């Protein structure tokens, strides 16, 4: 295994401390192996220019372009100097600006007609794209030595452009890669030989050489095909081993009992379940009846009836003599679930003994802010088995909480819930309980296979009857201020017609700490030509009360308020006593006010696609149609605006997740859901490589079924161990 060690060498041995430090802090690269797997983002052909028209805003970019003209301007009565350089590439123009003492060197070097690589953050200033204070590397230097050095650094016609950062340019990273490239021949190949030869893959050391220093485009394709496959395969083997280990765990089978609580509940439902709910319920009941723990992900749109499906599963478990726990991310949400479940169950939620179908069962709430007496009573009901169903927050996982016989855990909004917490709750059963994870953020199939590869997936994609359509529009506040004025008029009209509205802001405001940060950010932003701090609830509420919505009842809701205050505001809003609620994203999940028909989201570009979709799901919950206005100052050509237009154009959450993923950059896709494995995906883009992932999954399942401990595949074991070091191994173990 001598080979592993050279890839495990710390970078500072080869590159020196300063460069290694920047790589560790800003690019998360620590070893030679990490740097070898830091692949170029794309390749430029020498002499061929990048399309300047396609630059992403607010990102660190590297371009190859030609200087069209350069001129020094003075300001401040001649005291300040600014160098403006215009680049061209045939498709568009890009402005560079240098200030102060930094203007002399570029003024001498960046002469019209010269070609160079430039790196910096793309922003918009006076409606023009610009890079402020970019670093650059001349590609056609007049000084012969300098020119040959530049050419040597990027031998061949293909210039690799690396994911870089402000502190380290792409070409500096390229130089560092040159220093570690000889170690590529020690790379341990994780693919079993039969698989590698069967699929005709390039050996790994060769693939690494080709990806960093390709001679031709075919080299790049060759390398990519191999490296993508490795990532998909190693990840799928890790997940297949987990699924295999789960099937080896014992669990109590909870088989459906006729004439129990579940049948009594179904009999009193005032509507019939949708086809989707019936199908998903059957999948869940089948899982509950087996003797190893169910691990199922239930995903569906806001309002698709997930809670109903989860409740029927919980009732089936109670009928079979077990208890069910439902975990919500916030107290507000736990209370809401408790309210809606007790309402749905009626007298069945007021039972005495467990399993007594004639009298139902007890449904208890357990949260951190409950009074001591109520809490003691709830804990007693749980340990005695009086309560068949418990709904709560993280408080459920505390050591003091004991169950009589925990059979099923339902986790709501998984992405807000740490893996450790799920694990702690799981350990409260005599045997591992069955697990149902619900999410309202629809996840495309490939992502589900990769991120939640250890969970079986069920999807609810029909909306129950009675939900109204929601119209969504982007309001470009900067370009067309009168559109914003019209937005407030629309809110007033909705209120006049007897409805209510939400206004959502990214920040709370009025907090000394937050303000201090805000001011510092604002100052930095102004110096950087960047955007202002996000709008705040307290400021917007104040402006609306005095201005556009004067005369209406405007209240605020945010996370710094005391829970009694929050409940009071929500109660009055639900009762119709408040016309407009100005809030942070605390309303994102679980707030159900059918009379609220309009939502204005301020600085909408500061929110993610799925978050906007979640927020929008709060309106149009009654019989009146909903309206969602996305207010933004983002530039028309920016990715942020493209995201907003996508949200406005469709109500299909699965479609939006897809768009979201296509627009996000690599490495970001798995987010926190699988942060333990995130760094293993450098080349694979989950959304485009569906076939690779599916094929890798098949191979992985077959290999693990034949050899669960991978005894015959020591190289694969070594690579897995490196991917799943201690912390990641635990992360995966806990699911």
XYZ file of C-alpha atoms in Angstrom, residues 72 77 105 196 211 247 274 302 305 342 356 368 413 550 561 619 646 729:
18
model
C -6.231 56.763 -17.132
C -9.679 67.303 -8.541
C 2.048 48.426 -13.851
C -12.583 -1.309 -15.677
C -7.633 15.919 -17.081
C -31.277 -5.209 6.001
C -55.938 10.484 -3.778
C -46.617 21.641 0.075
C -51.206 15.409 1.837
C -55.848 15.916 16.911
C -57.903 0.335 22.607
C -38.926 22.679 25.190
C -38.356 18.537 6.851
C -50.968 53.303 5.844
C -39.525 37.414 19.291
C -50.717 31.511 -0.320
C -37.788 30.241 -13.424
C -18.158 7.126 8.329
